[in-house]
Amino acid sequence: MAVPASDDRFPVLEKYEIVEELGHGGMATVYRARDQRLGREVAVKVMHPHLRSSEEIAHRFFAEARAVAMLRHRNIVEVFDVSSEDERERYLVVELVRGKTLRKILAEVGAMPPEVAAAIAMDLLSALAHAHSEGVIHRDVKPENVLLELEKNGARGDDGQPARVIVKLTDFGIAKLLDAQGVTSTGQVLGSPAHMSPEQIDGQEVDGRADVFGLGVLFYECMVGHLPFEGTNPAQVLRRVLEGRYPSAEHEIPEIGKRWSQLVDHALAGAREERFPDARSVRDAIARELSRVGVTEPSAELAKFFAAPDAYRAAHSARMLAKLTELGHEARRRGDILEAASEFNRALAYAPSDPKLLRLVAGLQKAERRRKMILAVVPKALVFAVVLAGSYAGLKIAMTTPTPLLRASLAPRISKSIASETPSPTGSQLAGTGKIPVIAAPPRPNGSTGASKATSRSILMTSVLPRNGVLLS
């Protein structure tokens, strides 16, 4: 609630008449004021006295003001003027947004449907992408620095319903202005611990991915209703940010679903190399998911939600239930069991007692268990088959190809059998036994030079391995 003006409480500015205090933060107090030359109302941010005494802070303040004044975007609060260097007060004059901070709105409506939070995030990402293209990093993206104005026009304004919701990002570069004094002089980390990226906490140089992290924290809070990184004190919060420990959005509120939860996880990656590369890529990913679930006009979703939050939630739940069920059936027809399960699980969060959905989810769970079992068994079966085939091939080769060593090892046994005087069975006696009769010539007597009459003898070989692999002469 605005505080009435009082001559002894508010600073006196040469060109602006302060009307009332709107709020204050770590760097400045914000007033509603009247531009005495142009006759328009503006917002004036007057720097706290303990900061304006620093020459370094003053220099950074003017440099940052000039940089932000270059930004022209419908989702960025426009800078109109800045105090001159010879004035006693240090202040910025910006457009007056007649709305509430996102922090106040969250306190009023609580967690938002994911598609509504995504619509807000898209506008903020458009603002960040523009600022980054101009070399300006925000460094302090949080609900306190987001303003929402419910704009009314024509007949729609008569019934109190907003024609559209304007999302504005403000307070660019404030953390950068305070870095030198806040870190090197006092050893404190200035800013909002729960919204700061790990590289900011570590005092490293930051780029646009620090704002991607801050936006991820804001998006999570809008969907879930509380911060991802929480603790009983700032030190504990900072430690959890550095460790990257937080409950998944889907786990906190199942209606959020796996896809939105994973998108936020990507923005909140502890290592900036693992995050979305820039604000535009995050916005594109959000736009694709909104389109996939049938949201083609995000700004219209905002207007409908803020016109009647409770009625919107009921209608949105019914719409998402139908759309997610449809997407689940499409994924199932494609054979994508995991995707189908994701869609049906989110749909089931909207209708936990729906018997059809319960049967579908149960069936998919069984199919997934079968799939995992097959994935676990098939590789082992393939390895076994390969080993078995290799063993069979090796054995076959060994049985059909005699080796010199094998022939040498069998030769003494064959010679001994040939020299044996034991009468050999006849062919008729061997019939049906599977044993092999061998015909061989007897050795010549020592010293004999003449030809000897060939005689027939049979020897019994109880084993011949490998098959067809023994040569006799």
XYZ file of C-alpha atoms in Angstrom:
473
model
C 0.000 0.000 0.000
C 1.383 3.433 -0.956
C 2.608 5.715 1.788
C 1.276 9.319 1.703
C 3.847 11.958 0.876
C 5.440 13.951 3.673
C 7.807 16.901 3.177
C 10.196 15.798 5.910
C 10.405 12.173 4.726
C 11.081 12.379 1.017
C 14.063 13.775 -0.838
C 13.677 17.010 -2.772
C 14.479 16.741 -6.487
C 14.853 19.670 -8.823
C 12.755 18.430 -11.752
C 10.455 15.909 -10.080
C 7.811 16.273 -7.422
C 7.595 13.138 -5.271
C 4.024 12.068 -4.583
C 4.317 8.842 -2.570
C 6.608 5.959 -1.714
C 5.972 2.778 -3.660
C 8.569 0.494 -2.120
C 12.228 0.021 -1.347
C 14.969 -2.527 -1.872
C 18.628 -3.127 -1.127
C 19.848 -0.327 -3.376
C 17.109 2.272 -3.693
C 13.726 3.520 -2.592
C 11.068 3.827 -5.299
C 8.678 6.797 -5.403
C 5.798 7.832 -7.591
C 6.570 11.318 -8.828
C 5.409 13.945 -11.303
C 7.637 15.212 -14.057
C 7.192 18.992 -13.638
C 8.336 19.754 -17.180
C 6.315 17.142 -19.126
C 3.423 16.781 -16.710
C 3.500 12.978 -16.641
C 3.790 10.552 -13.753
C 6.986 8.554 -13.451
C 8.744 6.249 -11.026
C 11.904 7.591 -9.406
C 14.436 5.248 -7.826
C 16.575 7.156 -5.358
C 19.805 5.462 -4.249
C 20.297 4.926 -0.529
C 22.565 7.542 1.139
C 25.227 5.030 2.222
C 25.737 4.056 -1.448
C 25.710 7.492 -3.075
C 28.789 8.543 -1.071
C 30.985 6.073 -2.973
C 32.580 7.553 -6.078
C 33.051 4.116 -7.563
C 29.395 3.233 -7.074
C 28.353 6.590 -8.518
C 30.492 6.003 -11.614
C 29.060 2.521 -12.114
C 25.552 3.855 -11.522
C 25.757 6.387 -14.346
C 27.454 3.924 -16.703
C 24.782 1.321 -16.066
C 21.987 3.863 -16.402
C 23.264 4.862 -19.829
C 23.509 1.204 -20.885
C 19.986 0.352 -19.707
C 18.596 3.524 -21.295
C 19.597 2.058 -24.665
C 17.201 -0.861 -24.185
C 13.894 -0.499 -25.986
C 11.607 -3.457 -25.460
C 7.961 -3.848 -24.550
C 8.880 -6.166 -21.637
C 11.535 -3.876 -20.143
C 10.763 -0.894 -17.931
C 11.997 2.101 -19.905
C 14.544 4.533 -18.457
C 13.603 8.202 -18.989
C 16.220 10.164 -17.087
C 19.132 9.987 -14.669
C 20.430 12.457 -12.123
C 23.321 14.685 -13.127
C 26.680 14.125 -11.495
C 26.541 17.440 -9.611
C 23.190 16.692 -7.943
C 23.145 15.644 -4.310
C 20.856 12.672 -4.908
C 21.580 9.746 -7.209
C 18.413 8.602 -8.939
C 16.896 6.956 -12.004
C 13.635 8.037 -13.596
C 11.727 5.218 -15.267
C 8.255 4.607 -16.643
C 5.561 4.123 -14.034
C 3.995 0.670 -14.267
C 0.617 0.607 -12.589
C 0.625 -2.963 -11.460
C 1.970 -5.378 -8.885
C 5.208 -7.217 -8.515
C 5.180 -10.889 -9.340
C 6.134 -11.497 -5.699
C 2.840 -9.971 -4.517
C 0.861 -11.858 -7.125
C 2.393 -15.183 -6.061
C 1.431 -14.386 -2.481
C -2.168 -13.840 -3.633
C -2.723 -16.697 -6.112
C -0.096 -19.260 -5.078
C 1.369 -21.753 -7.531
C 0.262 -21.170 -11.109
C -0.618 -23.751 -13.760
C 2.585 -24.566 -15.699
C 1.249 -23.050 -18.929
C 0.502 -19.718 -17.182
C 3.957 -19.625 -15.575
C 5.437 -20.462 -18.987
C 3.621 -17.506 -20.581
C 5.185 -15.144 -18.019
C 8.588 -16.735 -18.540
C 8.351 -16.264 -22.314
C 7.889 -12.483 -21.960
C 10.789 -12.250 -19.518
C 13.022 -14.308 -21.801
C 12.197 -11.987 -24.693
C 13.349 -9.087 -22.528
C 16.531 -10.883 -21.484
C 17.379 -11.902 -25.040
C 17.121 -8.271 -26.130
C 19.236 -7.037 -23.214
C 21.899 -9.668 -23.815
C 22.098 -8.679 -27.472
C 22.973 -5.166 -26.267
C 25.596 -6.462 -23.844
C 23.507 -5.920 -20.678
C 23.221 -8.726 -18.093
C 20.470 -8.384 -15.496
C 22.098 -10.529 -12.764
C 19.116 -10.366 -10.389
C 16.098 -11.984 -12.080
C 13.500 -12.576 -9.355
C 9.756 -11.977 -8.763
C 10.470 -8.690 -6.953
C 11.940 -7.301 -10.186
C 9.000 -8.344 -12.367
C 5.950 -6.085 -12.704
C 2.581 -7.190 -14.070
C 0.107 -4.594 -15.233
C -3.473 -5.603 -16.005
C -4.412 -3.405 -18.925
C -8.065 -2.693 -19.662
C -9.543 -1.156 -22.789
C -12.959 -0.503 -24.329
C -15.944 -2.473 -23.164
C -13.712 -5.158 -21.628
C -12.532 -2.601 -19.127
C -16.083 -1.860 -17.938
C -16.569 -5.352 -16.504
C -13.233 -5.362 -14.707
C -11.712 -8.055 -16.889
C -8.189 -7.411 -18.198
C -7.812 -7.161 -21.954
C -4.191 -8.207 -21.594
C -1.429 -8.572 -19.028
C 1.791 -6.628 -19.569
C 4.918 -8.231 -18.097
C 7.840 -5.897 -17.383
C 11.354 -6.617 -16.165
C 13.066 -3.899 -14.134
C 16.230 -3.162 -12.116
C 18.850 -4.167 -14.661
C 22.447 -4.362 -13.536
C 21.936 -3.523 -9.880
C 24.007 -6.451 -8.647
C 26.804 -5.374 -10.979
C 26.733 -1.877 -9.539
C 27.261 -3.271 -6.050
C 29.864 -5.925 -6.804
C 32.952 -3.910 -5.930
C 31.721 -2.609 -2.597
C 29.639 -5.643 -1.643
C 32.293 -8.289 -2.258
C 35.686 -6.679 -1.895
C 34.918 -4.307 0.969
C 32.585 -6.262 3.213
C 33.109 -9.817 1.992
C 29.361 -10.271 1.574
C 27.586 -11.610 -1.463
C 24.913 -9.121 -2.437
C 21.764 -10.036 -4.267
C 19.158 -12.700 -3.684
C 20.945 -15.924 -2.631
C 18.193 -18.257 -3.826
C 18.167 -16.672 -7.305
C 21.919 -16.348 -7.849
C 23.774 -18.661 -10.195
C 26.679 -20.731 -8.843
C 29.196 -18.654 -10.800
C 27.884 -15.468 -9.199
C 28.277 -17.001 -5.753
C 31.828 -18.056 -6.619
C 32.650 -14.524 -7.771
C 33.328 -15.585 -11.362
C 32.655 -13.490 -14.445
C 29.057 -13.944 -15.550
C 27.287 -13.955 -18.885
C 23.734 -14.428 -20.112
C 23.598 -17.938 -18.686
C 23.494 -16.440 -15.184
C 20.173 -14.838 -16.152
C 19.022 -18.195 -17.582
C 19.629 -19.699 -14.132
C 17.737 -16.866 -12.414
C 14.832 -17.303 -14.814
C 14.841 -21.039 -14.068
C 14.488 -20.298 -10.345
C 11.618 -17.881 -11.049
C 9.865 -20.351 -13.377
C 10.165 -23.124 -10.776
C 8.725 -20.895 -8.048
C 5.786 -19.823 -10.206
C 4.847 -23.462 -10.944
C 5.609 -25.034 -7.568
C 4.817 -22.181 -5.189
C 8.153 -22.138 -3.386
C 11.824 -21.692 -4.228
C 13.893 -24.651 -5.422
C 16.756 -23.763 -3.074
C 15.563 -23.203 0.478
C 17.248 -23.059 3.844
C 17.023 -21.606 7.316
C 19.675 -18.988 6.574
C 21.418 -17.420 3.532
C 24.554 -19.529 4.001
C 22.542 -22.733 3.813
C 20.731 -21.504 0.708
C 24.008 -20.606 -1.005
C 25.428 -24.027 -0.193
C 22.423 -25.758 -1.720
C 22.699 -23.646 -4.854
C 26.351 -24.642 -5.207
C 25.501 -28.302 -4.587
C 22.539 -28.167 -6.986
C 20.224 -29.904 -4.508
C 16.497 -29.284 -4.921
C 13.327 -31.398 -5.302
C 12.155 -31.848 -8.878
C 9.152 -29.748 -9.865
C 7.234 -32.854 -10.996
C 7.835 -34.507 -7.626
C 6.468 -31.475 -5.783
C 3.382 -31.067 -7.994
C 2.605 -34.013 -10.336
C 0.393 -31.795 -12.541
C 3.571 -30.098 -13.767
C 4.611 -33.232 -15.592
C 7.958 -34.574 -16.715
C 8.539 -32.241 -19.673
C 8.187 -28.954 -17.757
C 10.216 -30.398 -14.899
C 13.064 -31.399 -17.206
C 13.025 -28.010 -18.926
C 13.502 -26.272 -15.569
C 16.264 -28.735 -14.651
C 18.078 -27.779 -17.842
C 17.932 -24.087 -16.909
C 19.094 -24.821 -13.342
C 22.147 -26.913 -14.268
C 24.964 -26.111 -11.856
C 27.619 -25.992 -14.589
C 26.738 -23.209 -17.007
C 28.047 -25.292 -19.912
C 25.184 -27.724 -19.247
C 22.448 -25.050 -19.256
C 20.555 -23.619 -22.187
C 23.129 -21.575 -24.101
C 21.060 -18.366 -24.063
C 17.684 -16.844 -23.246
C 16.364 -17.273 -26.760
C 16.892 -21.043 -26.731
C 14.943 -21.306 -23.449
C 12.114 -19.269 -24.935
C 12.032 -21.476 -28.029
C 11.876 -24.623 -25.895
C 8.974 -23.189 -23.864
C 7.139 -22.125 -27.028
C 7.448 -25.637 -28.481
C 6.040 -27.245 -25.362
C 3.167 -24.756 -25.149
C 2.287 -25.452 -28.777
C 2.500 -29.202 -28.179
C -0.147 -29.041 -25.429
C -2.392 -26.767 -27.483
C -1.524 -23.310 -26.102
C -1.100 -21.118 -29.177
C -1.640 -17.667 -27.581
C 0.279 -17.440 -24.285
C -0.739 -13.806 -23.692
C -4.411 -14.820 -23.861
C -3.759 -17.462 -21.195
C -2.424 -14.761 -18.874
C -5.465 -12.556 -19.385
C -7.855 -15.454 -18.735
C -5.992 -16.557 -15.630
C -5.833 -13.143 -13.976
C -9.447 -12.406 -14.883
C -10.669 -15.372 -12.800
C -7.926 -17.637 -11.372
C -10.220 -20.276 -9.833
C -12.439 -20.644 -12.891
C -9.377 -20.789 -15.109
C -7.815 -23.591 -13.044
C -10.925 -25.773 -13.385
C -11.229 -25.216 -17.137
C -7.489 -25.657 -17.634
C -7.472 -28.988 -15.784
C -10.248 -30.371 -17.998
C -8.514 -29.127 -21.145
C -5.128 -30.582 -20.146
C -6.708 -33.903 -19.198
C -8.178 -34.285 -22.682
C -5.054 -33.079 -24.500
C -2.601 -35.187 -22.499
C -4.739 -38.299 -22.966
C -4.736 -37.664 -26.704
C -0.958 -37.200 -26.742
C -0.518 -40.369 -24.706
C -2.501 -42.428 -27.222
C -0.468 -40.950 -30.087
C 2.790 -41.873 -28.371
C 1.494 -45.365 -27.689
C 0.599 -45.880 -31.352
C 4.148 -44.845 -32.263
C 5.471 -47.466 -29.862
C 7.038 -44.831 -27.588
C 6.129 -46.360 -24.233
C 8.123 -43.904 -22.133
C 6.542 -40.866 -23.778
C 3.067 -42.377 -23.479
C 3.642 -43.077 -19.789
C 4.775 -39.481 -19.252
C 1.624 -38.088 -20.874
C -0.749 -40.452 -19.068
C 0.936 -39.869 -15.707
C 0.462 -36.109 -15.965
C -3.136 -36.629 -17.080
C -3.650 -38.938 -14.098
C -2.461 -36.141 -11.789
C -5.445 -34.085 -12.979
C -7.856 -37.042 -12.600
C -6.333 -39.508 -10.096
C -9.486 -41.664 -9.914
C -10.153 -42.012 -13.626
C -10.500 -45.803 -14.201
C -9.506 -45.641 -17.879
C -6.320 -43.753 -17.111
C -5.504 -46.103 -14.247
C -5.800 -49.106 -16.577
C -3.707 -47.391 -19.238
C -0.939 -46.502 -16.787
C -0.972 -50.002 -15.277
C -0.716 -51.542 -18.756
C 2.161 -49.282 -19.701
C 3.959 -50.118 -16.480
C 3.728 -53.824 -17.313
C 4.952 -53.151 -20.834
C 7.859 -51.154 -19.478
C 8.818 -53.938 -17.078
C 8.774 -56.399 -19.986
C 10.871 -54.040 -22.045
C 13.456 -53.697 -19.266
C 13.538 -57.478 -18.801
C 14.083 -57.998 -22.521
C 16.809 -55.358 -22.568
C 18.488 -57.130 -19.666
C 18.209 -60.677 -21.123
C 18.836 -60.149 -24.842
C 22.467 -58.937 -24.566
C 23.341 -61.939 -22.383
C 21.623 -64.319 -24.802
C 23.498 -62.793 -27.727
C 26.829 -63.168 -25.930
C 26.009 -66.790 -25.110
C 25.012 -67.470 -28.720
C 28.234 -65.938 -30.029
C 30.352 -67.968 -27.601
C 28.443 -71.151 -28.450
C 28.797 -70.574 -32.182
C 32.486 -69.887 -31.804
C 33.005 -73.031 -29.751
C 31.114 -75.158 -32.279
C 33.099 -73.729 -35.184
C 36.379 -74.330 -33.398
C 35.447 -77.893 -32.554
C 34.362 -78.583 -36.118
C 37.637 -77.261 -37.497
C 39.600 -79.288 -34.975
C 37.719 -82.464 -35.951
C 38.157 -82.036 -39.715
C 41.700 -80.668 -39.919
C 44.491 -82.970 -38.594
C 47.494 -81.240 -37.173
C 51.105 -82.473 -37.507
C 51.327 -82.745 -33.731
C 48.240 -84.959 -33.607
C 49.548 -87.145 -36.423
C 52.881 -87.482 -34.659
C 51.230 -88.424 -31.403
C 49.114 -91.108 -33.043
C 51.911 -92.664 -35.162
C 53.495 -94.786 -32.359
C 50.089 -96.164 -31.379
C 49.319 -97.107 -34.996
C 52.739 -98.755 -35.526
C 52.307 -100.723 -32.353
C 48.895 -101.911 -33.528
C 50.315 -102.953 -36.894
C 53.154 -104.900 -35.278
C 50.825 -106.741 -32.978
C 50.610 -110.489 -33.529
C 47.182 -110.612 -32.048
C 44.723 -112.074 -34.548
C 42.469 -109.392 -35.922
C 38.750 -109.733 -36.289
C 37.365 -110.151 -39.729
C 35.233 -107.651 -41.521
C 32.164 -109.688 -40.746
C 33.044 -109.639 -37.075
C 33.427 -105.838 -37.168
C 30.157 -105.245 -38.894
C 27.883 -103.098 -36.811
C 30.592 -102.301 -34.229
C 31.647 -98.996 -35.702
C 35.310 -100.061 -35.538
C 37.616 -99.610 -38.525
C 39.547 -102.464 -40.236
C 42.943 -101.373 -41.535
C 44.868 -103.262 -44.308
C 48.651 -103.030 -43.987
C 51.769 -104.788 -45.333
C 54.038 -106.575 -42.836
C 57.551 -105.273 -42.383
C 60.277 -106.936 -44.437
C 62.799 -109.170 -42.640
C 66.104 -107.458 -41.791
C 68.528 -107.653 -44.621
C 65.958 -108.779 -47.112
C 66.244 -107.219 -50.537
C 63.729 -109.242 -52.415
C 60.101 -108.624 -52.819
C 57.872 -110.264 -50.334
C 54.386 -111.523 -50.941
C 51.788 -109.137 -49.623
C 49.562 -110.429 -46.932
C 46.392 -109.011 -45.469
C 46.068 -108.158 -41.803
C 43.419 -106.357 -39.793
C 44.073 -104.089 -36.835
C 41.497 -102.719 -34.429
C 41.622 -98.939 -33.776
C 39.425 -98.126 -30.842
C 39.616 -94.358 -31.415
C 40.484 -92.188 -34.362
C 40.404 -88.433 -33.745
C 40.061 -86.204 -35.540
C 37.821 -88.005 -37.974
C 39.583 -88.847 -41.288
C 42.677 -87.300 -39.802
C 45.082 -90.351 -39.568
C 47.307 -91.454 -42.441
C 48.627 -95.023 -42.554
C 51.162 -96.596 -44.865
